[in-house]
Structures are given as C-alpha cells and as structure tokens.
Coordinates of C-alpha atoms in Angstrom, one line a residue:
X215 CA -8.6 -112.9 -21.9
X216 CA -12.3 -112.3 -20.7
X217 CA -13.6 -109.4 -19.3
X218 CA -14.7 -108.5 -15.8
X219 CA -16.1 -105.2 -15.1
X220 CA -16.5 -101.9 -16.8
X221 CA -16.8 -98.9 -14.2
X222 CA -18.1 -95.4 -16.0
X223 CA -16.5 -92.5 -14.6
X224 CA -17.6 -88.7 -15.1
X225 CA -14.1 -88.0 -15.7
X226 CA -10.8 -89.2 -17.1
X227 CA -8.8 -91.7 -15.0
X228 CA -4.8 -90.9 -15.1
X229 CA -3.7 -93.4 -13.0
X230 CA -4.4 -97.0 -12.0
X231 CA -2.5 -99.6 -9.3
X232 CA -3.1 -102.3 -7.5
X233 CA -2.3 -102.9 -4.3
X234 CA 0.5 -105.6 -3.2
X235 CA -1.8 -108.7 -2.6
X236 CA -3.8 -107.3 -5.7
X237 CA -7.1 -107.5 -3.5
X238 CA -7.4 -103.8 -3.8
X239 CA -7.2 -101.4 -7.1
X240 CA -6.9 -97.5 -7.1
X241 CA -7.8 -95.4 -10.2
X242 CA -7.0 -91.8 -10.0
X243 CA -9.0 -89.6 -12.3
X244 CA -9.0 -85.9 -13.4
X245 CA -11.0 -84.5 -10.7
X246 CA -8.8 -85.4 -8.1
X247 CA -10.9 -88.7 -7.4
X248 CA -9.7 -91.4 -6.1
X249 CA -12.2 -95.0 -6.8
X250 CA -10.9 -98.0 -4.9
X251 CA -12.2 -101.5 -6.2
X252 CA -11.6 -104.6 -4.0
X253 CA -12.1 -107.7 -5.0
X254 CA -14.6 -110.2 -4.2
X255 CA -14.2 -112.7 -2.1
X256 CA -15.0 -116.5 -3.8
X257 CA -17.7 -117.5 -3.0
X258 CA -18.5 -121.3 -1.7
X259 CA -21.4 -122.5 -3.8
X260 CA -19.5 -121.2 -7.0
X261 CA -15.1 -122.0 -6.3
X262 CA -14.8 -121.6 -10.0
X263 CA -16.4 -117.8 -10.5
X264 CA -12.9 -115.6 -9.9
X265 CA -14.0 -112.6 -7.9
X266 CA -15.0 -109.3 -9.6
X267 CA -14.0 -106.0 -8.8
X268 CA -16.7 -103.5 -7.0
X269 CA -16.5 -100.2 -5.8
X270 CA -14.9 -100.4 -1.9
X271 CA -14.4 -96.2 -1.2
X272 CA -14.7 -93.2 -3.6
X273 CA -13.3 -90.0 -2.2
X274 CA -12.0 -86.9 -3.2
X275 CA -8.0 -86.5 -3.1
X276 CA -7.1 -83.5 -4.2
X277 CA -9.0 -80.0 -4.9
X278 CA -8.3 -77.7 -7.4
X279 CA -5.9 -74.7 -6.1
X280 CA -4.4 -71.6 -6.9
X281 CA -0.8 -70.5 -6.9
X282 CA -1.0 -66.9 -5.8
X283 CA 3.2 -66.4 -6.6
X284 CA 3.1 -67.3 -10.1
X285 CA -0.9 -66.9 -10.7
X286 CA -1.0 -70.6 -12.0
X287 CA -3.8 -73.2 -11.7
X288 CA -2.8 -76.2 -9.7
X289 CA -4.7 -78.7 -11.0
X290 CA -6.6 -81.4 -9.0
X291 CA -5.6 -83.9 -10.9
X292 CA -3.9 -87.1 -9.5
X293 CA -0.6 -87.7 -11.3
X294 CA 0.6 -91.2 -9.8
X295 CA -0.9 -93.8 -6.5
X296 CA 1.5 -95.7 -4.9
X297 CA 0.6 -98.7 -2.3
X298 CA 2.0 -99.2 0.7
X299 CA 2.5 -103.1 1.9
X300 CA -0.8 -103.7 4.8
X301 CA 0.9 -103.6 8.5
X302 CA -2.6 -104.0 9.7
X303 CA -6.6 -104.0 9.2
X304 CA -5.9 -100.2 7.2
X305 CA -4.3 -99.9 3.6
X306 CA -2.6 -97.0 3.1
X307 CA -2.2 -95.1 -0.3
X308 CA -0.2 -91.8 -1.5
X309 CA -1.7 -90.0 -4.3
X310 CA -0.5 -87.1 -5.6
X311 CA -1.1 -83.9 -8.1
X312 CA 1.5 -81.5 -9.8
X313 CA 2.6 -80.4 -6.3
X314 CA 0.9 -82.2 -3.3
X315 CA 1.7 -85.8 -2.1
X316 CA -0.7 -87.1 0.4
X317 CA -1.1 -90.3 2.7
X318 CA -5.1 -92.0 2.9
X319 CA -5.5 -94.3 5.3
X320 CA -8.4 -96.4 4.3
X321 CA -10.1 -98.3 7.3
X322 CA -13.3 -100.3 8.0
X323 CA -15.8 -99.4 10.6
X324 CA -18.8 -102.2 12.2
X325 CA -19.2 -101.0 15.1
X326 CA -19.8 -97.6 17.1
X327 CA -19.6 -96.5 20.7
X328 CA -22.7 -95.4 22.7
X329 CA -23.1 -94.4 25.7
X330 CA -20.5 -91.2 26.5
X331 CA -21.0 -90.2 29.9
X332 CA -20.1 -86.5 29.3
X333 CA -22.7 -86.2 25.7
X334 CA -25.9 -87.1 25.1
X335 CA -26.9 -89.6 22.3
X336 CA -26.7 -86.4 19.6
X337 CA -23.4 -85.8 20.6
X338 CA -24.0 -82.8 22.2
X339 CA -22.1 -81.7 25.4
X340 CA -24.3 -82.6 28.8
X341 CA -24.3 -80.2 31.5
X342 CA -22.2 -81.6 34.0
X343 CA -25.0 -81.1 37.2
X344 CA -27.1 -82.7 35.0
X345 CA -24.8 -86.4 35.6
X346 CA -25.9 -88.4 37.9
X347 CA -24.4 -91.6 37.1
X348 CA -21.1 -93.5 35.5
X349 CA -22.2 -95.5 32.6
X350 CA -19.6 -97.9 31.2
X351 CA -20.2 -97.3 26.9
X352 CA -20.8 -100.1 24.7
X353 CA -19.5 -100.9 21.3
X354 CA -22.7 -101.3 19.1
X355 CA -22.6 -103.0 15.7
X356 CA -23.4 -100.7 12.8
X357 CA -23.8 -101.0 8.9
X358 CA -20.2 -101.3 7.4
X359 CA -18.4 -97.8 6.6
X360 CA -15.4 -97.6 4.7
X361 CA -13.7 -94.2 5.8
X362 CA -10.8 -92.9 4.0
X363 CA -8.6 -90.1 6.2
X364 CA -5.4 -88.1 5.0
X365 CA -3.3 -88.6 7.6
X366 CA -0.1 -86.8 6.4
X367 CA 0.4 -84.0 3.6
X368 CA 3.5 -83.8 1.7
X369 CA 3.9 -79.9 0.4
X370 CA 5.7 -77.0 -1.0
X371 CA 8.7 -79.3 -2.1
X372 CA 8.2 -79.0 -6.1
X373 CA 8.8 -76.3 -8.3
X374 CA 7.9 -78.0 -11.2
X375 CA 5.1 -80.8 -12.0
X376 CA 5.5 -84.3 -9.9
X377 CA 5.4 -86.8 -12.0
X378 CA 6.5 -89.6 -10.1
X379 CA 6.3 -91.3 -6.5
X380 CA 8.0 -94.4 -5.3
X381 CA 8.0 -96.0 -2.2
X382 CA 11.3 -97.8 -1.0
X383 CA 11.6 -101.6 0.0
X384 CA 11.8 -100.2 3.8
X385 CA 8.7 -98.6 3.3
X386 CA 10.1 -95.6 5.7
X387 CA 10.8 -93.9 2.8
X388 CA 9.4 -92.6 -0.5
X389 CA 10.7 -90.1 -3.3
X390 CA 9.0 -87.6 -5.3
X391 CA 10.1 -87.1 -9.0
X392 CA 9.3 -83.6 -11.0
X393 CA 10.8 -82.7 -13.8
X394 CA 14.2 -81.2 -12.8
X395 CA 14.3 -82.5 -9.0
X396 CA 14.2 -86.0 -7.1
X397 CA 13.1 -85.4 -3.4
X398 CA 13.6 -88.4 -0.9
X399 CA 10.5 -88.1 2.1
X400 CA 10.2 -90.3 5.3
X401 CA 6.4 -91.3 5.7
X402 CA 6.3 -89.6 8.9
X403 CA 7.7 -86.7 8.3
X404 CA 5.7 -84.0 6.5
X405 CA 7.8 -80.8 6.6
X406 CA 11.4 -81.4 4.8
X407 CA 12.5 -83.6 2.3
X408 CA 15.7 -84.4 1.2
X409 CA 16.9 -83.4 -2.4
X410 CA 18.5 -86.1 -4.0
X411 CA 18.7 -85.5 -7.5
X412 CA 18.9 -81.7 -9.2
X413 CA 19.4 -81.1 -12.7
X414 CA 18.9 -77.7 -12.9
X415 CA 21.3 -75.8 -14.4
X416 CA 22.6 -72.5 -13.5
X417 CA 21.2 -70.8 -16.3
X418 CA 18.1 -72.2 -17.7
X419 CA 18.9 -71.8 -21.2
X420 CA 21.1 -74.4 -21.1
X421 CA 18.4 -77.4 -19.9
X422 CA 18.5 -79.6 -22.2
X423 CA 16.7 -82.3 -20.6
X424 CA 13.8 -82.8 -18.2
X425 CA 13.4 -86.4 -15.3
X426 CA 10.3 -88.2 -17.0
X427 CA 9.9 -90.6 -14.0
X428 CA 11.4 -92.7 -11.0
X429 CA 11.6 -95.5 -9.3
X430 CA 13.1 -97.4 -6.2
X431 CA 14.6 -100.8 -6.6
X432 CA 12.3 -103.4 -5.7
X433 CA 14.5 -105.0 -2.7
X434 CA 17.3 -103.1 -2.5
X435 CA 16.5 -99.5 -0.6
X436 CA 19.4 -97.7 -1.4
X437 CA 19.2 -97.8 -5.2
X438 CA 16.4 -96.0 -7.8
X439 CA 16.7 -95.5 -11.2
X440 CA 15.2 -92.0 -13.3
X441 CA 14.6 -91.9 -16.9
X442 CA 15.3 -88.9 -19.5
X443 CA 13.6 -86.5 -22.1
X444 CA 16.4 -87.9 -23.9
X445 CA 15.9 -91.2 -24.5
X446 CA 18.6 -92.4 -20.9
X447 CA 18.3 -94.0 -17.6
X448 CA 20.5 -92.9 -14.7
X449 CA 21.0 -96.0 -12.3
X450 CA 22.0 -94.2 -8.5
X451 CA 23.2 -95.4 -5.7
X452 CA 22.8 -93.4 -2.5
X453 CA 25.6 -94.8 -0.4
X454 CA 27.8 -93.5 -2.6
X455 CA 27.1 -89.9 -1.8
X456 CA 24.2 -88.0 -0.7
X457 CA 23.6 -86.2 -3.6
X458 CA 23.4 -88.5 -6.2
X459 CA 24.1 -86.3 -8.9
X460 CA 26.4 -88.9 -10.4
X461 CA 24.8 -91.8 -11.3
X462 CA 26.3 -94.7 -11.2
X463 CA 25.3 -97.0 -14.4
X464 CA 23.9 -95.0 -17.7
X465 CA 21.7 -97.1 -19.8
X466 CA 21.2 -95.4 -23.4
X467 CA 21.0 -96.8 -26.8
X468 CA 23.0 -94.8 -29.6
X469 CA 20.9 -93.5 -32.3
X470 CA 20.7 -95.3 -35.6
X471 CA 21.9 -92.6 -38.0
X472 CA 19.8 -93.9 -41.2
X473 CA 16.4 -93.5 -38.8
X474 CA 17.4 -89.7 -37.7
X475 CA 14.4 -87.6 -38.3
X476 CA 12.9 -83.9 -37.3
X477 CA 11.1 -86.0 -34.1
X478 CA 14.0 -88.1 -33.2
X479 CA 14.4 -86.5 -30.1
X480 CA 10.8 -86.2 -29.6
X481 CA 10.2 -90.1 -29.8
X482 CA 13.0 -90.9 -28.0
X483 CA 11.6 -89.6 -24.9
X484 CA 11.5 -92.3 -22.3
X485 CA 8.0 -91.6 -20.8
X486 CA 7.9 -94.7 -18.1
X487 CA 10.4 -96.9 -16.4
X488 CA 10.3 -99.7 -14.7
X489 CA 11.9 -102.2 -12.9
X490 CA 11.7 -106.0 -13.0
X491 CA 9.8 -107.8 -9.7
X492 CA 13.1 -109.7 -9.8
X493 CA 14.9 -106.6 -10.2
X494 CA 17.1 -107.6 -12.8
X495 CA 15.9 -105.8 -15.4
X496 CA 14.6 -102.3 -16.4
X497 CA 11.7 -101.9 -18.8
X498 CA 11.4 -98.4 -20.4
X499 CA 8.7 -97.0 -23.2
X500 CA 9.4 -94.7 -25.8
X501 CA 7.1 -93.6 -28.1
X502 CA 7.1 -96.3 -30.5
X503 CA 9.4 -99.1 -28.0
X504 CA 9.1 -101.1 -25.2
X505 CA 12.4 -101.9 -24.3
X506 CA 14.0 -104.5 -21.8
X507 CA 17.7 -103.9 -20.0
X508 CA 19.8 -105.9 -18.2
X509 CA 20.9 -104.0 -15.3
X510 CA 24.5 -105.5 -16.1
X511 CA 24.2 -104.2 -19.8
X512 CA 24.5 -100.6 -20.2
X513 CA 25.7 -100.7 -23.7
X514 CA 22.4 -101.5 -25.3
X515 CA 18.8 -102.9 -24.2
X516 CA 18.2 -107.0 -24.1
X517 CA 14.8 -106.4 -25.4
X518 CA 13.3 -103.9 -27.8
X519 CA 9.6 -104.7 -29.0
X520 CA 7.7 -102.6 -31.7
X521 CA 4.3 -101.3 -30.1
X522 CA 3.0 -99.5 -33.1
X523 CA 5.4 -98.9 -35.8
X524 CA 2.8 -98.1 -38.5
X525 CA 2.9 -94.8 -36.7
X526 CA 6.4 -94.1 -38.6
X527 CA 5.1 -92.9 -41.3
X528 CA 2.4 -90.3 -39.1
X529 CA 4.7 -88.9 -36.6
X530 CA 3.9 -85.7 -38.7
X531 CA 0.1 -85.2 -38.4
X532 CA 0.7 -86.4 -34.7
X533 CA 3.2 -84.1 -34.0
X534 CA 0.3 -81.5 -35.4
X535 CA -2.3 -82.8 -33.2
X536 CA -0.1 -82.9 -29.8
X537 CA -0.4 -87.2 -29.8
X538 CA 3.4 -87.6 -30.4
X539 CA 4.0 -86.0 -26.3
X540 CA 1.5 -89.0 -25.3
X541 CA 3.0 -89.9 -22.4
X542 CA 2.2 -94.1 -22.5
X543 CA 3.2 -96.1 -19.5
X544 CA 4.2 -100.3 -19.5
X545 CA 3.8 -102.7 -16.8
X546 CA 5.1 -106.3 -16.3
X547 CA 3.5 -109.5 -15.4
X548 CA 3.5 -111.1 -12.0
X549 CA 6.2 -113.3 -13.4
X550 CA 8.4 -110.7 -15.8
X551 CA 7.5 -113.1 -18.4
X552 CA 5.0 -111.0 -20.3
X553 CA 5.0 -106.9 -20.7
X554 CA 1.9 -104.9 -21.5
X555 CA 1.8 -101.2 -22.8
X556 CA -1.2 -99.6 -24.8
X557 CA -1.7 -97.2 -28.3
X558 CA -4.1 -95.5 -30.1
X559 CA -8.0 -96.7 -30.9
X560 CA -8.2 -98.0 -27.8
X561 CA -5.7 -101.1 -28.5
X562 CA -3.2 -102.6 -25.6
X563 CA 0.0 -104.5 -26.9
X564 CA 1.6 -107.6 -25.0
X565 CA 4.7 -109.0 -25.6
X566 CA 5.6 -112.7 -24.5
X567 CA 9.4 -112.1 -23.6
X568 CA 9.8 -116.4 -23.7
X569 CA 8.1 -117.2 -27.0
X570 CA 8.6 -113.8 -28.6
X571 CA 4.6 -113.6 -29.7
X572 CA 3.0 -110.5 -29.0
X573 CA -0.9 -109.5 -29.7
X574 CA -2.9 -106.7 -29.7
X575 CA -6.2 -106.3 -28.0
X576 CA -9.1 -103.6 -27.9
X577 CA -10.7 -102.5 -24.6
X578 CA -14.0 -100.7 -25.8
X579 CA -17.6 -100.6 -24.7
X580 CA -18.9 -102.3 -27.6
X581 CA -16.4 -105.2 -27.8
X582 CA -16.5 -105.9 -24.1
X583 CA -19.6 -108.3 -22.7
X584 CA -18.6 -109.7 -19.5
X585 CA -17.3 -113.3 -19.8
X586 CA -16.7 -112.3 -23.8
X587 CA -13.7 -113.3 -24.9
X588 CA -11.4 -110.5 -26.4
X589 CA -10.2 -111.4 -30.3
X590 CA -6.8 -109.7 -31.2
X591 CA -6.8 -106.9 -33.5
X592 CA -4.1 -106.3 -36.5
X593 CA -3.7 -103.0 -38.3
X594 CA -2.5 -102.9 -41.8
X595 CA 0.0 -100.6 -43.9
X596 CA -0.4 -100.3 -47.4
X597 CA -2.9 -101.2 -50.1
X598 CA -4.7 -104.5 -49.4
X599 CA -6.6 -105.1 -46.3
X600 CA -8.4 -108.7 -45.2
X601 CA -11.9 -108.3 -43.5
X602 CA -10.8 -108.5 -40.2
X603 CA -8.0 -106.0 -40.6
X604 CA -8.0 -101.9 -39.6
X605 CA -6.3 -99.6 -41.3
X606 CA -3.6 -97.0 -40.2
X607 CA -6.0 -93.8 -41.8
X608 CA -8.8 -95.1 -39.7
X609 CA -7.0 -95.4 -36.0
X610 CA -8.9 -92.9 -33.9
X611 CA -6.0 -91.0 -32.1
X612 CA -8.4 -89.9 -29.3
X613 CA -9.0 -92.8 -27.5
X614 CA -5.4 -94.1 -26.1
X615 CA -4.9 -96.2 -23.1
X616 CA -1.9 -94.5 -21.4
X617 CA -2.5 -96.1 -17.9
X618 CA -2.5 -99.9 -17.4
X619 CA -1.8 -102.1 -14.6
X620 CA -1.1 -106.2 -13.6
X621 CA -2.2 -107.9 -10.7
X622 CA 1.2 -108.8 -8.5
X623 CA 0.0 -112.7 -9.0
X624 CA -2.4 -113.5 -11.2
X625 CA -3.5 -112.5 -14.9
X626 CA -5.7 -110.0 -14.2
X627 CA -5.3 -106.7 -16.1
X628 CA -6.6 -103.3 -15.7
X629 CA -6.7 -100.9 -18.7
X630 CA -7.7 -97.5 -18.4
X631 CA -9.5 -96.1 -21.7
X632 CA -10.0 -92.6 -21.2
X633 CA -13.1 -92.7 -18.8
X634 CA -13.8 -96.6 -18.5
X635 CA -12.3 -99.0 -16.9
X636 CA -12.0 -102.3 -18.3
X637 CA -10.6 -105.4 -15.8
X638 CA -9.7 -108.3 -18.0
X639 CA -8.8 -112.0 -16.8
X640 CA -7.6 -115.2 -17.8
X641 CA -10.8 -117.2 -19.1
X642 CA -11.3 -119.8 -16.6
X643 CA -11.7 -123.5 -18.3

C-alpha cells in the first residue's frame, strides 16, 4: 500500500465514508465539521498518477446545544455520514450528532445572474419610479463555489444517543439507531418517524442490553439487521409486522466456558456491523474479533479473525483506563474478499478472507511519505523480541484508529488516526 494524502485537522475526526462512486470522501470530526475530499481527476500528460484526494467543501454540521429538560450538553459532534446515490449534478449527505440527523446538499456554482430588474447590482431593492426599462438578466461566469445547504432537519426523535444511520436500497427511506430505539424516516419528511424497533423495558432496571448499531440490507429494502451490547445480531424483516420487535433470524455465538472472565460481557459487545456488498454475509467487531456470518448460519459465525489477541492478557489495565469500551468499527473491500478494522498504536489489521493471510499496518506521521510504501508491523508476547518487532508494554493505547473506510471499487483506504487522515492506495507498478 502507498500513501496519498495526510489532511491535519484541529480536531478529532469520528467518522469517515465515501461516497458510492468513491469520487467523494466525508470525515466528520468533533466539532461538528464536516471536510469533503474529492478526488482528482487523471490527468492526460500523466494516465499512470491515480488521483489524490483534496479538500472539495468544509462546513460546519452541527453546533453545540443545550437540553434545557434534562440540563445536558448536546454535543456537536458528528456520530455517523451516510451517502446518498447522485440523482443529479448535487451529492447529498446526512450527518448526524447524539440527537439531530440532517440532509446537505452539496452543489457547484460557475455562474451568477446579473442584471435583476427590480435590484440594483448591490442587491439592494430599486425604487420602482426609478425603472425605466425591462432588462432581460444574464448568467455571468464566476470563480467556482462549492456551497453546501441543509435542506431537511431530522429532530426530537431520540431519547438516547444516535449511534447509527442507514439509508435503504430505495433511498426513500433511512433509519436512525440510538441505543434502546430504531426509528425508520422518509427523506422528505422531517416531522415523524416511525418506531420500528423499542427495547425499552417497562422498568428500567431490568435493561440488560443496549442497540450498538444498524443497518439496511444492501438490495433488499425491507430487511436491516442491529447488533447487541451482548455480543447478538437481530436479523428483521419488516413485512412481517410493523413493529419489528421480533426478529426474525438471531445470529450469536455461545460463550466458551474455559475463556469466561470478569470482562466477558464487556468484550463481547458487538460495536459495528456490517453487511456484505453481496449481502450474503454479516461482518461484526467485538473487542478483540472480526467475525464473518453467513446469513443462512445462525448457529455460529463462518469467519472469526483475531485483531489483537495480545491484548488478553491487559483487558485489566484497559478496563482501568476506559480503552476496553473502544468502540472500533470494520469495513469490507469493494469485492468482500478482504476486511479491514484498526487497534491500538496507531495499527490497522486486514484479513484476506481467500488466502487466510492477514497483516498489520501503521498509519503515522512519521512512517507515511507520500508514494512510501507501508512495511507491516508485528507485536510480540513474551520474552524475546527480533529488531523489527514491538512489544505489547510499549503499544501506546492513545492513538487508536476506530474509523476506517474502503473505496466501493478500488483499493483505496482511508484510516482515521485520531486527528489525521491517512489515504492509502495500491502502489501502482
């Protein structure tokens, strides 16, 4: 892999996507900022020089707020971005914080009217006794603005903290995820929702589980999937009742008694799911798995894949120092064939699901010349350590990369470490 760009941001990015033809890519940070990248266009003179990612719009998505009911901060923060598919010149983009989802329309504008009849060149109201004559305004070309507009704003819907959106396959329709509810939006409609999904119990002392995250199938609008605090996935199907309460497949792997610990539970938290671009399959992350399911297979996953199981022996200094309710996400290649999630020190894992290799890589500032290619890393256990080897005591638990994302086509990566962003690509021969 060789690196592209490294963008510095004041603040720490939580979320990154691209967009479906992967010629756009949205971070969201937390200052409520939104940066899209888009790519370059290859140029003539030089075919072989893949395109690199600039700045295309920065704008502010969300502000910080106040709940004045329950005298809580709301933060700014953007939780999730989801795409929608381009209908036209536009892209279109919902972000969202703990409470607020909101449409952006980002557009292009060349070209500006003058000539008004009824204001003056300032824009300024002319007195009509003043107008003497029709003029017919012009379209004048102007320097290239990229404006980004809210055009809808999805509110007061959430109790609790959103952590998910989805759009559905007929892009009508998206859901909202927070931690006890599932609401199901259409795009056009900004004041109701429908509640799909509600876990609450009656009395609140009996919760013993909270949704972790969501997702619609990727061609089939009537099914979604949400994942557990404890370790399941609830498969739904919403023709067979509105409220889909009852799922209708439950994927869960039963614990291995000999592994049962004090953070069992804890690690066993599924904190992303996804599905397959073929749909076939669900990938979730634990805490210390990746693992793959067939969606005909509820007993037990296809697929599980170690991401850092030196970390067995630490859970109990990371359960000290808050690591251990890291919330790491995973992400699949263009092709399902390869599945990338990131750890501690800065280090990204990816598993080949064909050949069964995986390797680890670093995204850091010092490591990461453009055009340099990255070497994998190993961490060793135990006594001996060769040269090129890090050690488990030496991991720095700070920098984590929880947000990672995979061009729809091509192997291009983008790997959020804390405040940078690194975009990495196949080396081109």
């Amino acid at each position: 892999l060789q690196n592209g760009t490294a963008e510095a941001h004041t603040d720490i990015i939580s979320t990154v996507e691209f967009n479906p033809t992967g010629e756009l890519l949205a971070t969201g940070d937390k200052g409520g900022r939104v940066v899209v990248f888009q790519r370059e266009q290859e140029s003539k003179n030089q075919p072989h020089r893949r395109g690199e990612y600039n700045v295309y719009s920065t704008f502010q998505s969300h502000e910080p707020e106040f709940d004045y009911l329950k005298s809580l901060e709301i933060e700014e923060k953007i939780n999730k971005i989801r795409w929608l598919p381009q209908q036209n010149a536009a892209y279109f983009l919902l972000s969202t914080n703990d409470k607020t989802v909101k449409l952006w329309k980002i557009s292009e504008r060349d070209k500006r009217p003058e000539g008004y009849n009824l204001k003056d060149e300032e824009g300024r109201i002319r007195d009509p006794a003043t107008i003497t004559a029709l003029r017919v305004p012009v379209l004048q070309p102007m320097d290239l603005m990229v404006e980004a507009t809210p055009r809808r704003v999805f509110s007061n819907a959430h109790t609790y903290h959103i952590n998910s959106i989805s759009v559905s396959n007929d892009y009508e329709t998206y859901m909202s995820t927070d931690d006890l509810r599932i609401n199901l939006w259409n795009l056009e409609i900004t004041n109701q929702s429908f509640n799909i999904v509600d876990i609450k119990p009656a009395n609140m002392e009996e919760l013993t589980e909270v949704i972790t995250a969501a997702e619609f199938h990727p061609n089939q609008c009537n099914t979604f999937i949400y994942s557990s605090s404890k370790g399941s996935i609830r498969l739904c199907d919403m023709r067979a009742s509105a409220l889909c309460d009852n799922h209708s497949k439950f994927f869960e792997e039963p614990e291995d008694p000999s592994n049962r610990s004090f953070f069992s539970e804890i690690i066993s938290s599924i904190s992303d799911v996804k599905f397959s671009h073929s749909g076939r399959y669900l990938m979730t992350r634990d805490y210390l798995t990746v693992k793959v399911w067939d969606l005909n297979m509820e007993s037990k996953p296809l697929e599980t894949y170690q991401v850092h199981d030196y970390l067995r022996s630490k859970l109990c200094s990371l359960y000290e120092n808050d690591c251990i309710f890291d919330k790491f996400e995973c992400v699949w290649n263009g092709s399902d064939s390869v599945i990338m999630t990131g750890s501690y020190n800065n280090f990204f894992r990816m598993f080949d699901r064909n050949t069964k290799r995986d390797v680890t890589l670093e995204a850091s500032r010092e490591n990461s010349k453009p055009r340099a290619i990255l070497k994998p890393r190993k961490v060793c256990v135990g006594g001996k350590r060769r040269k090129d080897e890090i050690s488990v005591d030496s991991l720095d638990f700070s920098k984590k990369i929880l947000h990672t994302a995979w061009h729809p086509s091509e192997n291009i990566i983008a790997v959020a470490a804390t405040n940078n962003l690194y975009i990495f690509q196949d080396k081109v021969n």
